[in-house]
Short mmCIF file of C-alpha atoms and ligand atoms in Angstrom, two decimals:
data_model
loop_
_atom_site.label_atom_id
_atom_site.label_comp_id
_atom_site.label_asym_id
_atom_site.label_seq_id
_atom_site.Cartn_x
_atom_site.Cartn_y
_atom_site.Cartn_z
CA UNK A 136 33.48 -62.58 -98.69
CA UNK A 137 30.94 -62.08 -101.05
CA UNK A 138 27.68 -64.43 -100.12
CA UNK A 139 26.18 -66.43 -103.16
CA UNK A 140 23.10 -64.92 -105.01
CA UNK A 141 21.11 -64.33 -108.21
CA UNK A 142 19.73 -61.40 -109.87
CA UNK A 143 17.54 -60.84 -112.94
CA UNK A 144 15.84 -57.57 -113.75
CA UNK A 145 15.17 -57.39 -117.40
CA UNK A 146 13.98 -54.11 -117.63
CA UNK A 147 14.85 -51.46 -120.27
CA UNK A 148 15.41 -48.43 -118.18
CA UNK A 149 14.88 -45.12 -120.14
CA UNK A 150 15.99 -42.57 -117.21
CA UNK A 151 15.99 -38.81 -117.94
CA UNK A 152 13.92 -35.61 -118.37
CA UNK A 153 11.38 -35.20 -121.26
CA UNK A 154 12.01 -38.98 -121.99
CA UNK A 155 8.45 -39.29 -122.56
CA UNK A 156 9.25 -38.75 -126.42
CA UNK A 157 10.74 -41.91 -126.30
CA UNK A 158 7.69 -44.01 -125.55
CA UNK A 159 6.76 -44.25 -129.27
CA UNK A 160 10.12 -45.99 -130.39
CA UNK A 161 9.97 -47.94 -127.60
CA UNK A 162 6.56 -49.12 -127.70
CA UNK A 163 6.80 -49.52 -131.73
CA UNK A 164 8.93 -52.62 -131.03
CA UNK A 165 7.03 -54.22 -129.04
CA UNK A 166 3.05 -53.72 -129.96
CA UNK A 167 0.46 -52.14 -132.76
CA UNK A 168 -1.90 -50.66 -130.51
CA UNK A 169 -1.64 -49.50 -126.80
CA UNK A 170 -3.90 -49.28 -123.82
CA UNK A 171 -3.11 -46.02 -121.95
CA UNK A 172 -4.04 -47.01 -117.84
CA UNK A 173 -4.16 -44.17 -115.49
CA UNK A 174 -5.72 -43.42 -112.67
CA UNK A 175 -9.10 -40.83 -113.09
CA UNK A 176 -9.46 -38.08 -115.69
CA UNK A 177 -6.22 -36.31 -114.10
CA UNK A 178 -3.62 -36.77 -116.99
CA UNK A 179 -6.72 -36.37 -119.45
CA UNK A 180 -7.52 -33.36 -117.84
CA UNK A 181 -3.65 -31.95 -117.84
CA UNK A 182 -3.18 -33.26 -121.69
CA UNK A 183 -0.64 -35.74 -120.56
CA UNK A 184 -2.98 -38.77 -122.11
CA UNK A 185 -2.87 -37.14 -125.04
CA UNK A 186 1.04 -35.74 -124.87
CA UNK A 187 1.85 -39.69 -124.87
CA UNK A 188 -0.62 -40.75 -127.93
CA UNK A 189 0.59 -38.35 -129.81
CA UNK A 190 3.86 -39.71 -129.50
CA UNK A 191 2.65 -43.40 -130.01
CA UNK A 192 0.98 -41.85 -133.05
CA UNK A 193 4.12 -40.44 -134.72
CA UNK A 194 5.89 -43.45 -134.17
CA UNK A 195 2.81 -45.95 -135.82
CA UNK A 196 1.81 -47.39 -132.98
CA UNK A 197 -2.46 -46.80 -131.74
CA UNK A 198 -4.03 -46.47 -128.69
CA UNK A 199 -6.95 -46.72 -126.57
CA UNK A 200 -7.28 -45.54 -122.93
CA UNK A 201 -8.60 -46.51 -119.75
CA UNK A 202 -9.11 -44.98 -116.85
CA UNK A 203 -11.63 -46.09 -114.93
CA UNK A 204 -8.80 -47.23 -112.01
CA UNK A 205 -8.88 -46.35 -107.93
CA UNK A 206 -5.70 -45.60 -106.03
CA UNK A 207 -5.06 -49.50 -104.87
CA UNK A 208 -6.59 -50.81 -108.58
CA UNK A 209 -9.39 -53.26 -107.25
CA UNK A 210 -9.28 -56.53 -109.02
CA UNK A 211 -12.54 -55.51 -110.80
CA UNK A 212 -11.01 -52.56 -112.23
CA UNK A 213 -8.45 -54.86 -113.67
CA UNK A 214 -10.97 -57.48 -115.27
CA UNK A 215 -12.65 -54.23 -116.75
CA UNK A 216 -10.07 -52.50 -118.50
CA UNK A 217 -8.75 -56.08 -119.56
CA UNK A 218 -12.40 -56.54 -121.07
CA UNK A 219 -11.98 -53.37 -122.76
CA UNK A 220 -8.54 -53.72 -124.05
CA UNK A 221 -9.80 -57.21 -125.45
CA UNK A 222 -12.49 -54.99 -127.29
CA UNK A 223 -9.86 -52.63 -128.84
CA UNK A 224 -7.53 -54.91 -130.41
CA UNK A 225 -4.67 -53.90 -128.06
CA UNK A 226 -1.28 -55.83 -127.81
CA UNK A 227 0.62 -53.66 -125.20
CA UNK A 228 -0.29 -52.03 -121.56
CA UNK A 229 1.11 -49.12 -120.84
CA UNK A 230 0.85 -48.07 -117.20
CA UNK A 231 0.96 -44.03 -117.07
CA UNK A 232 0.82 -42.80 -113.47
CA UNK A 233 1.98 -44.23 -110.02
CA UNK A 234 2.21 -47.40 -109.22
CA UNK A 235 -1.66 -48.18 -109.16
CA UNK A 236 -1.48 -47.10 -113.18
CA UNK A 237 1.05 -49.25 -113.61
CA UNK A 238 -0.18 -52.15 -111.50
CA UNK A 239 -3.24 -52.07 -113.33
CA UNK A 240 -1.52 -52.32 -116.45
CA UNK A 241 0.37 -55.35 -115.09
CA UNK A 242 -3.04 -56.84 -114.17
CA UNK A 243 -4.53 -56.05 -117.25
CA UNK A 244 -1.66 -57.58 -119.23
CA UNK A 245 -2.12 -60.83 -117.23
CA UNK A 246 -5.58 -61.36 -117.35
CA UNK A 247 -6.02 -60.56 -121.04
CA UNK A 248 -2.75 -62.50 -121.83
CA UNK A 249 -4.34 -65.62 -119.88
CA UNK A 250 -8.68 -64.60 -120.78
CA UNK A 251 -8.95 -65.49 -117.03
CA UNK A 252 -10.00 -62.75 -113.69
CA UNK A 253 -7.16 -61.27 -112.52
CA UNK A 254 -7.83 -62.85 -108.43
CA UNK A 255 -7.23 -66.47 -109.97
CA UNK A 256 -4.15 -65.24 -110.01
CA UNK A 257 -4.00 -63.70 -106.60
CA UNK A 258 -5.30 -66.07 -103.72
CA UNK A 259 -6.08 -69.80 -102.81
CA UNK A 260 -5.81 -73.42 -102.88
CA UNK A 261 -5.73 -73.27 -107.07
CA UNK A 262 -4.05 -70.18 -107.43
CA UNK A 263 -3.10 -69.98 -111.38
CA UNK A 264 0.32 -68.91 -112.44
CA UNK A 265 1.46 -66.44 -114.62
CA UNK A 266 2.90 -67.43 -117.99
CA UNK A 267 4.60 -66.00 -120.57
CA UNK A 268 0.90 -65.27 -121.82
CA UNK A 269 1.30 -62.48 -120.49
CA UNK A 270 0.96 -59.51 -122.40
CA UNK A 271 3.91 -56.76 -122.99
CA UNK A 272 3.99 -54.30 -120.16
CA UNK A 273 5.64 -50.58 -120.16
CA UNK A 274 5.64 -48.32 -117.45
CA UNK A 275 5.89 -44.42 -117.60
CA UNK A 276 5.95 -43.37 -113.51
CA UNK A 277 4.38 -40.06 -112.35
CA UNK A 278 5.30 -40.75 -108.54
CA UNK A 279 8.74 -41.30 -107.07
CA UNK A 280 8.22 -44.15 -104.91
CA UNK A 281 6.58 -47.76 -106.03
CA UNK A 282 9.95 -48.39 -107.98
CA UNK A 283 6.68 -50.54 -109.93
CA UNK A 284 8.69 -49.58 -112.98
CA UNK A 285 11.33 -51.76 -111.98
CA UNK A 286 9.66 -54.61 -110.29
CA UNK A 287 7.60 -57.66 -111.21
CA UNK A 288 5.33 -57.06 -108.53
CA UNK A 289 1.47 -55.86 -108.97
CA UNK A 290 -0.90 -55.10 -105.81
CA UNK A 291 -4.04 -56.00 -106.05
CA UNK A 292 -7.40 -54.80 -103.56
CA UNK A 293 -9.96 -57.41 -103.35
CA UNK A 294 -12.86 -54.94 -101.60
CA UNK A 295 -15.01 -58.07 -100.71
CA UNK A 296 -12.66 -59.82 -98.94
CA UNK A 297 -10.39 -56.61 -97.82
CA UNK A 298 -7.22 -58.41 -98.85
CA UNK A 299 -4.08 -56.56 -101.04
CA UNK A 300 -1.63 -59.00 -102.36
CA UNK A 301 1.39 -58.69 -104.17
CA UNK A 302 1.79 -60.92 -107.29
CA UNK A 303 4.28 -61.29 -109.69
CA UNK A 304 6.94 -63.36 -112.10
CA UNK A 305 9.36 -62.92 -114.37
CA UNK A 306 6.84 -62.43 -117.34
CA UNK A 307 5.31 -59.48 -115.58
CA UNK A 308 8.57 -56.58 -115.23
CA UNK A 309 7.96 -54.13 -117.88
CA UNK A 310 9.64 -54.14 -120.98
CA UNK A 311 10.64 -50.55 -120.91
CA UNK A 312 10.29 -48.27 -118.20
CA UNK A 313 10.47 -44.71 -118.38
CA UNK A 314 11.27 -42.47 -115.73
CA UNK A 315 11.03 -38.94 -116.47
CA UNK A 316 11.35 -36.77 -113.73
CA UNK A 317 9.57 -33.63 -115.48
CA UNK A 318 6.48 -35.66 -114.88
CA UNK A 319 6.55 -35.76 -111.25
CA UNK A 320 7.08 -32.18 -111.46
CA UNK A 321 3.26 -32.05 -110.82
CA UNK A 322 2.77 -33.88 -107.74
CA UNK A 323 1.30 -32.44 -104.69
CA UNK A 324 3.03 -32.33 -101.66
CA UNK A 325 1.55 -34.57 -99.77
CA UNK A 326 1.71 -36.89 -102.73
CA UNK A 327 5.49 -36.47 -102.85
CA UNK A 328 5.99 -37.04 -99.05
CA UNK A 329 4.25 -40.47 -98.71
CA UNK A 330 5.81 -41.91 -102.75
CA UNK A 331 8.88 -40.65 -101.50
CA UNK A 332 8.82 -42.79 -97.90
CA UNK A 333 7.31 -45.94 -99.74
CA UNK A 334 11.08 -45.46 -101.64
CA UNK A 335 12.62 -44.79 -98.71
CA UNK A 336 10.78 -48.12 -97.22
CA UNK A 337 11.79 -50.52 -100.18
CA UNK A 338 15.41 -49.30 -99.66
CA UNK A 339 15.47 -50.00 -95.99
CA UNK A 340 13.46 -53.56 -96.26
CA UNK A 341 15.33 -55.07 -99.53
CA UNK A 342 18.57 -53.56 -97.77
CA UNK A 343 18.14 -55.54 -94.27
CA UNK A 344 16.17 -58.23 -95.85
CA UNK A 345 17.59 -61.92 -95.63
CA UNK A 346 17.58 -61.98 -99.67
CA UNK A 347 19.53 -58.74 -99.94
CA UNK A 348 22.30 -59.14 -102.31
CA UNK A 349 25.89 -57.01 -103.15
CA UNK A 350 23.91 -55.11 -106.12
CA UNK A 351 20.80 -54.58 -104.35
CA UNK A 352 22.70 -52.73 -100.99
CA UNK A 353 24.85 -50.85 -103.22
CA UNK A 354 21.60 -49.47 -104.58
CA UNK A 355 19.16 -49.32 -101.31
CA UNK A 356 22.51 -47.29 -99.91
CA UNK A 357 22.58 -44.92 -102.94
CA UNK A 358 18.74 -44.62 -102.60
CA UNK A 359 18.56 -43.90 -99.15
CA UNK A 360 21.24 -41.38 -99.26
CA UNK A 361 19.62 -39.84 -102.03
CA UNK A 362 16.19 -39.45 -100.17
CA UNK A 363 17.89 -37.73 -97.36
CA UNK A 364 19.02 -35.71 -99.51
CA UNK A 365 16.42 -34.98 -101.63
CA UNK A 366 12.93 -35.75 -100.05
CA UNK A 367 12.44 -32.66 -97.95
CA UNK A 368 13.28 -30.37 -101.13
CA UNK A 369 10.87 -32.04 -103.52
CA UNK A 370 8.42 -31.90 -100.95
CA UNK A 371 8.98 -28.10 -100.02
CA UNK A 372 9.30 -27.15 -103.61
CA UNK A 373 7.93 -29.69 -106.11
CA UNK A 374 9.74 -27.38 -109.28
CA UNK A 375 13.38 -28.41 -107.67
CA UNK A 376 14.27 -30.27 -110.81
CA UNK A 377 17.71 -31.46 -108.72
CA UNK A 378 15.32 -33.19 -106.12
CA UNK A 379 12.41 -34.20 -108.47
CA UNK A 380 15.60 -35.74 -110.46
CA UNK A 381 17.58 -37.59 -107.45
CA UNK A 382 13.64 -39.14 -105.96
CA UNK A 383 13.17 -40.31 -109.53
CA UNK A 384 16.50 -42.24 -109.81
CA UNK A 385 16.01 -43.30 -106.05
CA UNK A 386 12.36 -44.48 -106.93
CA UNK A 387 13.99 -46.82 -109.45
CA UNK A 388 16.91 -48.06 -107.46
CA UNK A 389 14.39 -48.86 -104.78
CA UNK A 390 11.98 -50.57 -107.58
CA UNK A 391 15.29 -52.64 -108.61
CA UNK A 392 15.90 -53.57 -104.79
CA UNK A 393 12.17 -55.06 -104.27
CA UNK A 394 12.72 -56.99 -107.63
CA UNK A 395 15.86 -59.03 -105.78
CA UNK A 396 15.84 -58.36 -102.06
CA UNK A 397 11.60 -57.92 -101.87
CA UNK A 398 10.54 -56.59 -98.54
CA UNK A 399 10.06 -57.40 -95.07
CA UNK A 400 7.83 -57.02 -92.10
CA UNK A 401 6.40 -53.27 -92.37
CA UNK A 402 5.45 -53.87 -96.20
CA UNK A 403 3.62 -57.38 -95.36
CA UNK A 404 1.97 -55.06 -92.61
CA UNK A 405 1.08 -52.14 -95.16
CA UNK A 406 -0.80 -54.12 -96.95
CA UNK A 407 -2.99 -55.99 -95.16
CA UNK A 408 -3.43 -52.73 -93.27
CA UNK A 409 -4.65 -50.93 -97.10
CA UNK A 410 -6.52 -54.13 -97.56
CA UNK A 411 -8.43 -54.05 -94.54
CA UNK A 412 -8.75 -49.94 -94.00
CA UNK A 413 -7.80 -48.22 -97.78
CA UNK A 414 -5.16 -46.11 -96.66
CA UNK A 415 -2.07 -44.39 -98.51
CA UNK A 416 0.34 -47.24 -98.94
CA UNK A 417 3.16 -43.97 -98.26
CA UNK A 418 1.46 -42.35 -95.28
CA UNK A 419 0.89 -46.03 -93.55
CA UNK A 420 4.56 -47.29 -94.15
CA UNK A 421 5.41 -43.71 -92.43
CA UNK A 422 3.57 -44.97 -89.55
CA UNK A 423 5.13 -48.21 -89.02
CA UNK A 424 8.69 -48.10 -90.25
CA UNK A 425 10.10 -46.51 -86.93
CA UNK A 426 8.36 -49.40 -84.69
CA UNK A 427 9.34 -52.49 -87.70
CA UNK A 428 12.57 -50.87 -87.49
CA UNK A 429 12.98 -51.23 -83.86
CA UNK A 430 11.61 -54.35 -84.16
CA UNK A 431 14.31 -56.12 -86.18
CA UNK A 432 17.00 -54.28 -86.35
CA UNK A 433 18.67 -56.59 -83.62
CA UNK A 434 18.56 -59.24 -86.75
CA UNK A 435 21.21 -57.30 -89.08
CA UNK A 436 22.87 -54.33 -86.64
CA UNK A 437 25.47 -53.75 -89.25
CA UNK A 438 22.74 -52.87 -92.00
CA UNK A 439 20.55 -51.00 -89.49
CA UNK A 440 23.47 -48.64 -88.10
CA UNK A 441 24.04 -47.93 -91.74
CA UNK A 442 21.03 -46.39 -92.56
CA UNK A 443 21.04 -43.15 -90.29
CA UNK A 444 24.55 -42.52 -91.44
CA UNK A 445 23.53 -42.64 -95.52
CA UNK A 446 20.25 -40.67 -94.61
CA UNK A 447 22.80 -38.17 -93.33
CA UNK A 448 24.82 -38.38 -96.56
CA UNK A 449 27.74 -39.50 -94.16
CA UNK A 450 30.20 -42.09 -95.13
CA UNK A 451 31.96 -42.83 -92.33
CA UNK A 452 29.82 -44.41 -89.28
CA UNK A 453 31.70 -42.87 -86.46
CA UNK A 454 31.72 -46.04 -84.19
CA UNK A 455 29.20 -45.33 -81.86
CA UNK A 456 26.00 -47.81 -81.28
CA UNK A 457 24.20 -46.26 -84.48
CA UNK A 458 20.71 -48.50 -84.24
CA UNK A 459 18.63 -46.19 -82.16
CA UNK A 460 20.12 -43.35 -84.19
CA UNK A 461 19.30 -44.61 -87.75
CA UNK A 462 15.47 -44.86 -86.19
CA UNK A 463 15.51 -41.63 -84.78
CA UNK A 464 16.68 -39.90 -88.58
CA UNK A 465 14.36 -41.65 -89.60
CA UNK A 466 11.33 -40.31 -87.31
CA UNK A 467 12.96 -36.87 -88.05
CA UNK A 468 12.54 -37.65 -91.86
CA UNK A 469 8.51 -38.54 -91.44
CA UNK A 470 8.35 -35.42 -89.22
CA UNK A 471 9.75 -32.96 -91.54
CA UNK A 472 8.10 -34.13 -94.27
CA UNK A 473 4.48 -34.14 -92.63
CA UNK A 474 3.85 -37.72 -92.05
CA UNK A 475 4.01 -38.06 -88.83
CA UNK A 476 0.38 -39.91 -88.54
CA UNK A 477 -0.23 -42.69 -86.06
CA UNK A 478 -2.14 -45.61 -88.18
CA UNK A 479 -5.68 -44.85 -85.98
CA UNK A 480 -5.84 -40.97 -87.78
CA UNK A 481 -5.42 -42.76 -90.78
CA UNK A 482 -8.44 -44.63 -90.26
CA UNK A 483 -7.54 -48.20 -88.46
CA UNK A 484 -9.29 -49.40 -85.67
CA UNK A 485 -8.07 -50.90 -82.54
CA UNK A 486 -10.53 -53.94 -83.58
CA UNK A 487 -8.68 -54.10 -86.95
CA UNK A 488 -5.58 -55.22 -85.65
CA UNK A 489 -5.92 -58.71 -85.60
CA UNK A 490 -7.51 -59.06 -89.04
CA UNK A 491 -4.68 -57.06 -90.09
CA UNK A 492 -1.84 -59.20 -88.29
CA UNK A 493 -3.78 -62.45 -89.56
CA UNK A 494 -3.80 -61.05 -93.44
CA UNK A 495 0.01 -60.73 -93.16
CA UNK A 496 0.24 -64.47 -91.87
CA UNK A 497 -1.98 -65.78 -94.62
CA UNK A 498 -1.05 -63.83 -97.91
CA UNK A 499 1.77 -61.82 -97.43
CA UNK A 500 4.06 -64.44 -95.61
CA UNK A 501 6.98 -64.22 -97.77
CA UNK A 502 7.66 -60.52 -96.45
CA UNK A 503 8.04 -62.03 -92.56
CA UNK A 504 9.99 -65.01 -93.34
CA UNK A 505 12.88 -63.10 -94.77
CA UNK A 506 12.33 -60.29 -92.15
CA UNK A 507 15.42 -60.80 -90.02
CA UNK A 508 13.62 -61.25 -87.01
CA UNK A 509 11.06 -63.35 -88.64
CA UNK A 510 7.86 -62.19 -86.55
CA UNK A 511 5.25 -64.03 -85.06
CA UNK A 512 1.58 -62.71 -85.71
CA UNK A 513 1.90 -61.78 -81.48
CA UNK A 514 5.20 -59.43 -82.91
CA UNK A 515 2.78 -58.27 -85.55
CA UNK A 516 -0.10 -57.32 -83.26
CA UNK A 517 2.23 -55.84 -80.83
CA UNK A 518 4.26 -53.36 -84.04
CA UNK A 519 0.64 -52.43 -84.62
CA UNK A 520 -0.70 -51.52 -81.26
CA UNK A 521 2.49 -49.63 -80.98
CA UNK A 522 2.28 -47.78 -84.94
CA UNK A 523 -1.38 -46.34 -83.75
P1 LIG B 108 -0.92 -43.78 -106.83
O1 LIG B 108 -0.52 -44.34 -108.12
O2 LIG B 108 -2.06 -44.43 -106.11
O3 LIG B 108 -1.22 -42.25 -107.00
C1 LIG B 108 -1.69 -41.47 -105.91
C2 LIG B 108 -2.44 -40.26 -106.43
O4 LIG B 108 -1.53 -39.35 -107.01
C3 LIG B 108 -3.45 -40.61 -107.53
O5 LIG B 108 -4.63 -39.89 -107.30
C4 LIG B 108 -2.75 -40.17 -108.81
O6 LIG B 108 -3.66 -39.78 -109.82
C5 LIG B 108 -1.95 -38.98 -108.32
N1 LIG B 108 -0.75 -38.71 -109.12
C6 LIG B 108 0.13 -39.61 -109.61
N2 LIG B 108 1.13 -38.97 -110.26
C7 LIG B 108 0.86 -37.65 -110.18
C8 LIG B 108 1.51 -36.48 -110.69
N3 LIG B 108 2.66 -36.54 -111.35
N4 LIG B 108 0.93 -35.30 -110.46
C9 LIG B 108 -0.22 -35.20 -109.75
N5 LIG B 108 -0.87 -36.26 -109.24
C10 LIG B 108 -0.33 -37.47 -109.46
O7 LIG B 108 0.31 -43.72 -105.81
P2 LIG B 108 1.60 -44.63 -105.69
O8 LIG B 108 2.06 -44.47 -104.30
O9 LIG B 108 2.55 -44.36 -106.78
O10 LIG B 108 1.05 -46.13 -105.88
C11 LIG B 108 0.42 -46.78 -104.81
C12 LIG B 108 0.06 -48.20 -105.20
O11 LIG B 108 1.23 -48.92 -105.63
C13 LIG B 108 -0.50 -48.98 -104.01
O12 LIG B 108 -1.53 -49.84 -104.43
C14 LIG B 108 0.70 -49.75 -103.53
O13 LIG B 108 0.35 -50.88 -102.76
C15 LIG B 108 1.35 -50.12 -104.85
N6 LIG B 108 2.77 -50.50 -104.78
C16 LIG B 108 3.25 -51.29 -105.78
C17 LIG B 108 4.57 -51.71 -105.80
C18 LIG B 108 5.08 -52.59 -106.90
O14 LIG B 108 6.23 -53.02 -106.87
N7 LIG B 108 4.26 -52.89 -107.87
C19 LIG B 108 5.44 -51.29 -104.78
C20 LIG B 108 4.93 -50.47 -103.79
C21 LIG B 108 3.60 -50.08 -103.80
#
């Protein structure tokens, strides 16, 4: 029987390598002038910036660029380059990078869209929504794992108060989202390892989440498989075009699945954990995805077996009690790929953990109600002690 649901994702997907050439048609029908967000000097540095105004150029359309943006944009960040975009005349954000580019870009389209700080938007009693003020987004992805391209969500560090929501609506997917794999081509290893797992983590949590959907687990299955495929080889060899090419199109499936299905426990936990201790979403999700796994798998067994078995590339689940085993490939996954950090080397404290367990409660609630174990914060604090 096939349970009731909805899904909207009205994203142009542009999928393919040296796609980048499209960005000027693209972008042509939807603004005059673009702000270019990355991340630091990098993609200045390797020409990429300019690879991608040239193109905007040929096709009519200007830019500007910004990149004056941290790994985990800070909601300053985002009320800057919103400032400066006002200052430029520009109409359309284009995130270039991983998902902090893009989320930046998000944030930048809804604060300018709205003239208003970005963390009205964010937190408290009179939190503002989102309207279709918002500003056009498009999203060019350099990493393989946010999915941002394909989501409505932005997340958004607050330093002072050491909190990292998620927002999002349906004015804030981009417009067009192109995924060339040639430009991942570049990542670093380590880079590749913890993108890839946050991909590997959407698929899991928007598979076994309480919102999951047909659509959604026919992609979180074909994304999985495809990271057990494919992880270990991009991260060995970052020229395997085959692997860059299947942890693109898994990045995006997973991106899709967060969109419908969202996430559930270990993502609400990631990011209070970055919040509170400004880790690498990737290497953090590594750490707790065994232990969240174990957690709730009791909720949806017939998901959870599933998961070793497609991580295998396997199609037939042989019968056998498969939960323990689809944890256990997964531990072997974060092993091979170098990830195998405990949360404390990565910086959190044994006297974080309850800050961190009572940030999950407080802003990222949605993630644990559709969790299907549905945690308390003394689950939380006890997924954590056990993830150091
Ligand atoms: P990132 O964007 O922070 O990039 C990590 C580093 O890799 C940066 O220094 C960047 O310059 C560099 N880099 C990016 N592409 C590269 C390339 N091709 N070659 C060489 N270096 C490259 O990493 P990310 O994991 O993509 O994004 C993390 C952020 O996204 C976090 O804030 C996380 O919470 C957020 N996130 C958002 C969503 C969403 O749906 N919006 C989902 C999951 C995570």
């Amino acid at each position: 029987m096939i349970k009731d649901f909805s899904f909207y994702i009205p994203v142009k997907l542009v999928f393919g390598e040296g796609k980048l050439a499209a960005a000027g048609d693209e972008v042509k029908a939807i603004g005059k002038k673009a702000l270019i967000v990355t991340t630091g000097e990098l993609f200045k540095k390797t020409g990429l910036v300019d690879r991608l105004a040239k193109v905007l150029a040929a096709a009519g359309v200007a830019s500007a660029e910004y990149s004056d943006v941290s790994p985990n944009p800070l909601h300053t960040e985002i009320d800057a380059g919103a400032a400066f975009a006002k200052k430029n005349g520009c109409d359309v954000m284009i995130g270039l990078g991983g998902g902090s580019a893009i989320d930046a870009a998000k944030g930048m389209a809804i604060a300018l869209g709205h003239d208003r700080p970005i963390w009205d938007f964010c937190m408290g009693p009179n939190q503002a929504s989102i309207s279709s003020k918002t500003l056009p987004i498009v999203a060019i992805t350099t990493t393989s794992g946010t999915g941002s391209e394909g989501t409505q969500w932005a997340v958004i560090t607050n330093k002072a108060t050491l909190e990292k929501p998620g927002i999002g609506s349906d004015y804030t997917f981009a417009r067009v989202a192109i995924v060339d794999p040639e430009l991942m081509v570049s990542m670093p290893p380590k880079v590749t390892a913890s993108t890839g797992f946050d991909a590997l983590a959407h698929s899991i949590e928007a598979y076994t989440s309480t919102l999951a959907t047909p659509i959604t687990d026919m992609y979180c299955e074909e994304a999985i498989r495809l990271i057990g495929k494919y992880l270990r080889r991009a991260v060995k060899d970052g020229k395997d075009r085959e692997a860059r090419n299947g942890m693109a199109f898994a990045n995006t499936l997973g991106g899709f699945s967060i969109a419908v299905g969202i996430v559930t426990v270990c993502h609400g936990l990631a990011h209070s954990v970055g919040g509170v201790a400004n880790t690498t979403h990737g290497e953090s999700l590594a750490a707790m995805t065994p232990q969240t796994m174990r957690f709730s798998m009791a909720g949806n067994p017939d998901k959870f077996k599933n998961i070793g078995m497609f991580l295998r590339d396997e199609y037939v689940n042989l019968g056998q009690e498969r939960l323990e085993d689809s944890v256990r490939e997964v531990e072997r996954l974060i092993a091979d790929v170098g990830l195998d950090n405990g949360l404390s080397k990565q910086g959190v404290k044994e006297g974080d953990i309850e800050r961190i367990a009572d940030g999950v409660v407080r802003y990222m609630g949605g993630s644990i109600e559709i969790d299907p174990m549905n945690p308390t914060k003394k689950d939380l604090v006890e997924i954590l002690r056990k993830s150091m």
